mmCIF file of C-alpha atoms in Angstrom:
data_model
loop_
_atom_site.group_PDB
_atom_site.id
_atom_site.type_symbol
_atom_site.label_atom_id
_atom_site.label_comp_id
_atom_site.label_asym_id
_atom_site.label_seq_id
_atom_site.Cartn_x
_atom_site.Cartn_y
_atom_site.Cartn_z
ATOM 1 C CA UNK A 1 0.000 0.000 0.000
ATOM 2 C CA UNK A 2 2.995 2.310 -0.210
ATOM 3 C CA UNK A 3 3.468 2.758 3.528
ATOM 4 C CA UNK A 4 7.091 1.550 3.378
ATOM 5 C CA UNK A 5 8.643 2.813 0.130
ATOM 6 C CA UNK A 6 6.105 5.442 -0.890
ATOM 7 C CA UNK A 7 2.760 5.628 -2.641
ATOM 8 C CA UNK A 8 4.302 5.809 -6.127
ATOM 9 C CA UNK A 9 7.068 3.208 -5.801
ATOM 10 C CA UNK A 10 6.477 -0.120 -7.582
ATOM 11 C CA UNK A 11 8.077 -3.146 -5.917
ATOM 12 C CA UNK A 12 9.546 -6.394 -7.215
ATOM 13 C CA UNK A 13 9.384 -8.871 -4.330
ATOM 14 C CA UNK A 14 11.846 -11.773 -4.347
ATOM 15 C CA UNK A 15 11.142 -14.703 -2.005
ATOM 16 C CA UNK A 16 13.903 -17.185 -1.135
ATOM 17 C CA UNK A 17 13.495 -20.511 0.636
ATOM 18 C CA UNK A 18 15.143 -23.908 0.774
ATOM 19 C CA UNK A 19 14.270 -26.398 -1.963
ATOM 20 C CA UNK A 20 11.971 -28.640 0.165
ATOM 21 C CA UNK A 21 9.807 -25.596 0.947
ATOM 22 C CA UNK A 22 9.282 -24.437 -2.636
ATOM 23 C CA UNK A 23 5.753 -25.851 -2.750
ATOM 24 C CA UNK A 24 4.769 -23.755 0.256
ATOM 25 C CA UNK A 25 6.529 -20.719 -1.223
ATOM 26 C CA UNK A 26 4.555 -21.130 -4.445
ATOM 27 C CA UNK A 27 1.393 -20.971 -2.337
ATOM 28 C CA UNK A 28 2.579 -17.694 -0.809
ATOM 29 C CA UNK A 29 3.329 -16.397 -4.300
ATOM 30 C CA UNK A 30 -0.192 -17.250 -5.467
ATOM 31 C CA UNK A 31 -1.724 -15.465 -2.494
ATOM 32 C CA UNK A 32 0.353 -12.360 -3.167
ATOM 33 C CA UNK A 33 -0.738 -12.420 -6.805
ATOM 34 C CA UNK A 34 -4.363 -12.833 -5.737
ATOM 35 C CA UNK A 35 -4.123 -9.751 -3.501
ATOM 36 C CA UNK A 36 -3.877 -7.665 -6.707
ATOM 37 C CA UNK A 37 -1.705 -5.146 -4.878
ATOM 38 C CA UNK A 38 -1.361 -2.052 -7.084
ATOM 39 C CA UNK A 39 2.326 -1.416 -6.306
ATOM 40 C CA UNK A 40 3.478 -5.040 -6.490
ATOM 41 C CA UNK A 41 5.002 -5.173 -9.968
ATOM 42 C CA UNK A 42 6.236 -8.772 -9.760
ATOM 43 C CA UNK A 43 6.836 -11.625 -7.312
ATOM 44 C CA UNK A 44 9.676 -14.089 -7.813
ATOM 45 C CA UNK A 45 9.894 -17.293 -5.757
ATOM 46 C CA UNK A 46 13.214 -19.126 -5.896
ATOM 47 C CA UNK A 47 15.571 -21.491 -4.089
ATOM 48 C CA UNK A 48 18.630 -20.082 -5.888
ATOM 49 C CA UNK A 49 20.771 -17.470 -4.135
ATOM 50 C CA UNK A 50 22.054 -16.047 -7.419
ATOM 51 C CA UNK A 51 18.456 -15.200 -8.350
ATOM 52 C CA UNK A 52 17.291 -14.034 -4.928
ATOM 53 C CA UNK A 53 20.219 -11.707 -4.146
ATOM 54 C CA UNK A 54 20.851 -10.308 -7.638
ATOM 55 C CA UNK A 55 20.986 -6.468 -7.619
ATOM 56 C CA UNK A 56 18.897 -6.101 -4.451
ATOM 57 C CA UNK A 57 18.088 -2.634 -3.114
ATOM 58 C CA UNK A 58 16.776 -3.989 0.201
ATOM 59 C CA UNK A 59 17.351 -7.417 1.758
ATOM 60 C CA UNK A 60 15.154 -8.501 4.668
ATOM 61 C CA UNK A 61 16.703 -11.628 6.159
ATOM 62 C CA UNK A 62 13.986 -13.473 8.044
ATOM 63 C CA UNK A 63 15.164 -17.037 7.488
ATOM 64 C CA UNK A 64 16.381 -18.625 10.693
ATOM 65 C CA UNK A 65 15.506 -21.488 12.986
ATOM 66 C CA UNK A 66 12.432 -20.312 14.956
ATOM 67 C CA UNK A 67 12.492 -20.065 18.726
ATOM 68 C CA UNK A 68 10.292 -22.602 20.514
ATOM 69 C CA UNK A 69 8.685 -22.414 23.934
ATOM 70 C CA UNK A 70 11.367 -22.497 26.632
ATOM 71 C CA UNK A 71 14.243 -21.650 24.276
ATOM 72 C CA UNK A 72 16.506 -18.647 24.687
ATOM 73 C CA UNK A 73 17.889 -16.919 21.608
ATOM 74 C CA UNK A 74 21.396 -18.143 22.426
ATOM 75 C CA UNK A 75 20.114 -21.680 21.814
ATOM 76 C CA UNK A 76 19.568 -20.715 18.193
ATOM 77 C CA UNK A 77 23.082 -19.392 17.666
ATOM 78 C CA UNK A 78 24.846 -22.484 16.360
ATOM 79 C CA UNK A 79 22.147 -23.322 13.839
ATOM 80 C CA UNK A 80 21.829 -19.776 12.560
ATOM 81 C CA UNK A 81 25.501 -18.833 12.178
ATOM 82 C CA UNK A 82 25.702 -21.123 9.138
ATOM 83 C CA UNK A 83 22.569 -19.592 7.584
ATOM 84 C CA UNK A 84 23.749 -16.000 7.924
ATOM 85 C CA UNK A 85 27.277 -16.727 6.746
ATOM 86 C CA UNK A 86 25.746 -18.101 3.547
ATOM 87 C CA UNK A 87 23.406 -15.142 3.153
ATOM 88 C CA UNK A 88 26.191 -12.638 3.815
ATOM 89 C CA UNK A 89 28.353 -14.343 1.203
ATOM 90 C CA UNK A 90 25.470 -14.203 -1.292
ATOM 91 C CA UNK A 91 24.961 -10.489 -0.601
ATOM 92 C CA UNK A 92 28.669 -9.904 -1.179
ATOM 93 C CA UNK A 93 28.570 -11.779 -4.472
ATOM 94 C CA UNK A 94 25.263 -10.705 -6.028
ATOM 95 C CA UNK A 95 23.649 -7.651 -4.365
ATOM 96 C CA UNK A 96 24.227 -3.970 -5.036
ATOM 97 C CA UNK A 97 26.923 -2.482 -2.801
ATOM 98 C CA UNK A 98 24.337 0.091 -1.729
ATOM 99 C CA UNK A 99 21.928 -2.610 -0.508
ATOM 100 C CA UNK A 100 20.246 -1.998 2.832
ATOM 101 C CA UNK A 101 20.219 -5.212 4.882
ATOM 102 C CA UNK A 102 17.734 -5.771 7.714
ATOM 103 C CA UNK A 103 18.243 -8.899 9.816
ATOM 104 C CA UNK A 104 15.122 -10.234 11.522
ATOM 105 C CA UNK A 105 15.995 -13.860 12.291
ATOM 106 C CA UNK A 106 17.057 -14.367 15.913
ATOM 107 C CA UNK A 107 19.448 -13.915 17.599
ATOM 108 C CA UNK A 108 19.190 -10.835 15.382
ATOM 109 C CA UNK A 109 22.173 -8.822 16.633
ATOM 110 C CA UNK A 110 24.596 -11.731 16.308
ATOM 111 C CA UNK A 111 23.139 -12.834 12.980
ATOM 112 C CA UNK A 112 23.509 -9.281 11.668
ATOM 113 C CA UNK A 113 27.180 -9.201 12.655
ATOM 114 C CA UNK A 114 27.717 -12.602 11.041
ATOM 115 C CA UNK A 115 26.121 -11.474 7.767
ATOM 116 C CA UNK A 116 28.061 -8.206 7.767
ATOM 117 C CA UNK A 117 31.413 -9.923 8.294
ATOM 118 C CA UNK A 118 30.592 -12.247 5.397
ATOM 119 C CA UNK A 119 29.977 -9.254 3.088
ATOM 120 C CA UNK A 120 33.075 -7.081 3.627
ATOM 121 C CA UNK A 121 32.589 -4.854 0.562
ATOM 122 C CA UNK A 122 29.117 -3.693 1.681
ATOM 123 C CA UNK A 123 29.372 -0.740 4.115
ATOM 124 C CA UNK A 124 28.802 -1.749 7.740
ATOM 125 C CA UNK A 125 26.299 1.074 8.179
ATOM 126 C CA UNK A 126 24.077 -0.634 5.593
ATOM 127 C CA UNK A 127 23.422 -3.482 8.042
ATOM 128 C CA UNK A 128 20.857 -3.238 10.822
ATOM 129 C CA UNK A 129 18.707 -5.638 12.792
ATOM 130 C CA UNK A 130 15.215 -5.533 14.201
ATOM 131 C CA UNK A 131 14.684 -4.092 17.660
ATOM 132 C CA UNK A 132 11.659 -2.159 16.437
ATOM 133 C CA UNK A 133 9.314 -4.866 17.685
ATOM 134 C CA UNK A 134 10.569 -4.285 21.232
ATOM 135 C CA UNK A 135 10.318 -0.533 20.633
ATOM 136 C CA UNK A 136 6.703 -0.897 19.510
ATOM 137 C CA UNK A 137 5.920 -3.187 22.438
ATOM 138 C CA UNK A 138 7.226 -0.560 24.856
ATOM 139 C CA UNK A 139 5.171 2.170 23.172
ATOM 140 C CA UNK A 140 2.075 -0.022 23.278
ATOM 141 C CA UNK A 141 2.418 -0.759 27.000
ATOM 142 C CA UNK A 142 2.704 2.942 27.825
ATOM 143 C CA UNK A 143 -0.228 3.773 25.553
ATOM 144 C CA UNK A 144 -2.383 1.084 27.184
ATOM 145 C CA UNK A 145 -1.491 2.352 30.643
ATOM 146 C CA UNK A 146 -2.431 5.939 29.738
ATOM 147 C CA UNK A 147 -5.443 5.145 27.555
ATOM 148 C CA UNK A 148 -3.961 6.767 24.449
ATOM 149 C CA UNK A 149 -2.852 5.365 21.084
ATOM 150 C CA UNK A 150 0.683 4.171 20.405
ATOM 151 C CA UNK A 151 1.015 6.994 17.885
ATOM 152 C CA UNK A 152 0.876 9.414 20.819
ATOM 153 C CA UNK A 153 4.032 7.894 22.382
ATOM 154 C CA UNK A 154 7.511 8.555 20.998
ATOM 155 C CA UNK A 155 11.241 8.415 21.771
ATOM 156 C CA UNK A 156 11.338 5.162 23.686
ATOM 157 C CA UNK A 157 14.802 3.559 23.495
ATOM 158 C CA UNK A 158 15.654 -0.147 23.521
ATOM 159 C CA UNK A 159 19.182 -0.835 24.744
ATOM 160 C CA UNK A 160 21.029 -4.115 24.285
ATOM 161 C CA UNK A 161 20.261 -7.267 22.368
ATOM 162 C CA UNK A 162 16.861 -8.284 21.093
ATOM 163 C CA UNK A 163 16.472 -10.709 24.005
ATOM 164 C CA UNK A 164 15.277 -10.968 27.585
ATOM 165 C CA UNK A 165 18.327 -8.930 28.664
ATOM 166 C CA UNK A 166 17.240 -5.841 26.719
ATOM 167 C CA UNK A 167 16.496 -2.631 28.603
ATOM 168 C CA UNK A 168 13.540 -0.447 27.568
ATOM 169 C CA UNK A 169 14.394 3.165 28.467
ATOM 170 C CA UNK A 170 11.711 5.871 28.746
ATOM 171 C CA UNK A 171 13.845 8.653 30.212
ATOM 172 C CA UNK A 172 13.518 10.633 26.964
ATOM 173 C CA UNK A 173 10.084 9.312 25.983
ATOM 174 C CA UNK A 174 7.180 11.686 25.497
ATOM 175 C CA UNK A 175 3.435 11.240 25.242
ATOM 176 C CA UNK A 176 0.838 13.544 23.739
ATOM 177 C CA UNK A 177 -1.945 14.340 26.204
ATOM 178 C CA UNK A 178 -4.660 16.842 25.310
ATOM 179 C CA UNK A 179 -2.539 18.145 22.450
ATOM 180 C CA UNK A 180 0.565 18.721 24.581
ATOM 181 C CA UNK A 181 3.731 16.600 24.747
ATOM 182 C CA UNK A 182 4.867 15.665 28.244
ATOM 183 C CA UNK A 183 7.483 13.273 29.590
ATOM 184 C CA UNK A 184 6.287 9.737 30.249
ATOM 185 C CA UNK A 185 7.321 9.839 33.912
ATOM 186 C CA UNK A 186 5.327 13.038 34.384
ATOM 187 C CA UNK A 187 2.340 11.660 32.472
ATOM 188 C CA UNK A 188 2.158 8.330 34.306
ATOM 189 C CA UNK A 189 3.153 9.399 37.803
ATOM 190 C CA UNK A 190 3.925 5.739 38.514
ATOM 191 C CA UNK A 191 7.679 5.306 38.791
ATOM 192 C CA UNK A 192 7.403 1.868 40.368
ATOM 193 C CA UNK A 193 5.519 0.507 37.330
ATOM 194 C CA UNK A 194 7.968 2.090 34.878
ATOM 195 C CA UNK A 195 10.957 0.679 36.753
ATOM 196 C CA UNK A 196 9.406 -2.731 37.377
ATOM 197 C CA UNK A 197 6.456 -4.354 35.622
ATOM 198 C CA UNK A 198 6.830 -2.270 32.455
ATOM 199 C CA UNK A 199 10.428 -3.398 31.931
ATOM 200 C CA UNK A 200 9.782 -7.085 32.584
ATOM 201 C CA UNK A 201 6.642 -7.068 30.411
ATOM 202 C CA UNK A 202 8.590 -5.735 27.427
ATOM 203 C CA UNK A 203 11.557 -8.032 28.088
ATOM 204 C CA UNK A 204 9.356 -11.127 28.293
ATOM 205 C CA UNK A 205 6.728 -10.221 25.705
ATOM 206 C CA UNK A 206 8.134 -12.490 23.009
ATOM 207 C CA UNK A 207 8.148 -15.467 25.356
ATOM 208 C CA UNK A 208 4.598 -14.618 26.456
ATOM 209 C CA UNK A 209 3.399 -14.624 22.849
ATOM 210 C CA UNK A 210 5.060 -17.991 22.206
ATOM 211 C CA UNK A 211 3.527 -19.463 25.349
ATOM 212 C CA UNK A 212 0.053 -18.247 24.358
ATOM 213 C CA UNK A 213 -0.013 -19.105 20.639
ATOM 214 C CA UNK A 214 2.772 -21.749 20.466
ATOM 215 C CA UNK A 215 4.411 -19.719 17.701
ATOM 216 C CA UNK A 216 6.640 -16.660 17.506
ATOM 217 C CA UNK A 217 5.188 -13.202 16.915
ATOM 218 C CA UNK A 218 3.952 -12.799 13.334
ATOM 219 C CA UNK A 219 1.719 -9.781 12.649
ATOM 220 C CA UNK A 220 3.507 -7.537 15.122
ATOM 221 C CA UNK A 221 6.900 -8.566 13.734
ATOM 222 C CA UNK A 222 5.782 -7.830 10.161
ATOM 223 C CA UNK A 223 4.532 -4.394 11.223
ATOM 224 C CA UNK A 224 7.835 -3.705 13.001
ATOM 225 C CA UNK A 225 9.802 -4.670 9.878
ATOM 226 C CA UNK A 226 7.722 -2.239 7.816
ATOM 227 C CA UNK A 227 8.314 0.535 10.357
ATOM 228 C CA UNK A 228 12.057 -0.179 10.444
ATOM 229 C CA UNK A 229 12.494 -0.221 6.651
ATOM 230 C CA UNK A 230 10.380 2.908 6.164
ATOM 231 C CA UNK A 231 12.517 4.857 8.626
ATOM 232 C CA UNK A 232 15.730 3.678 6.950
ATOM 233 C CA UNK A 233 14.335 4.658 3.544
ATOM 234 C CA UNK A 234 12.833 8.032 4.442
ATOM 235 C CA UNK A 235 14.311 8.894 7.836
ATOM 236 C CA UNK A 236 12.391 9.608 11.028
ATOM 237 C CA UNK A 237 10.132 12.622 11.604
ATOM 238 C CA UNK A 238 11.828 15.676 13.082
ATOM 239 C CA UNK A 239 12.218 15.395 16.843
ATOM 240 C CA UNK A 240 11.605 11.647 16.881
ATOM 241 C CA UNK A 241 14.020 8.757 17.219
ATOM 242 C CA UNK A 242 13.538 5.002 17.015
ATOM 243 C CA UNK A 243 15.392 1.820 17.987
ATOM 244 C CA UNK A 244 17.498 -0.279 15.609
ATOM 245 C CA UNK A 245 20.215 -2.851 16.219
#
């Protein structure tokens, strides 16, 4: 719908998966075609890296072993290092040197570093990983507490890895109340919640979602990816900052 790259920017979407999953990927391709999206110029489904990574402007690396109930992200490390070495090498070989790379697969920070080191000719600043989901979760918790929309909350910061050790920081966060921006501490007047339950809720939100639905976050992660890519492409609004790894 143009909310990421602009209302007038056609998109060619390239989908990569392993060979045994090509049947499923073809089903995804058919659904995308059936959406009749006005800006989706073409969809290519492939299991070949030389096709998937050729001349990319943006690479969103979501392919990793998913986290299951009771697993920490460090448990995924060994399996995913191999994946992101391969993808980094493919970026180095086939993608534009100006490509913007967003790593989503967990552990995202480590996977991003692995991919970057495997693509030495692509500038390091072109690599980032997703902490926007945690950022959005923090905004949502504050908005729920105050009875406003998430759009009214800004300048939350997520420090650290995308994991249960992250630290959501609201010292610079602001919320719009009755048309006026005020600091979150001033707006909430509940320091104990901000320094306690709020932090643990954000830190453990991913695990809570997995426990409830037996799967990792899906819709919220997709929305966070869109937010992240849009802000890389266009920049953030004046006076607003966001979280990226």
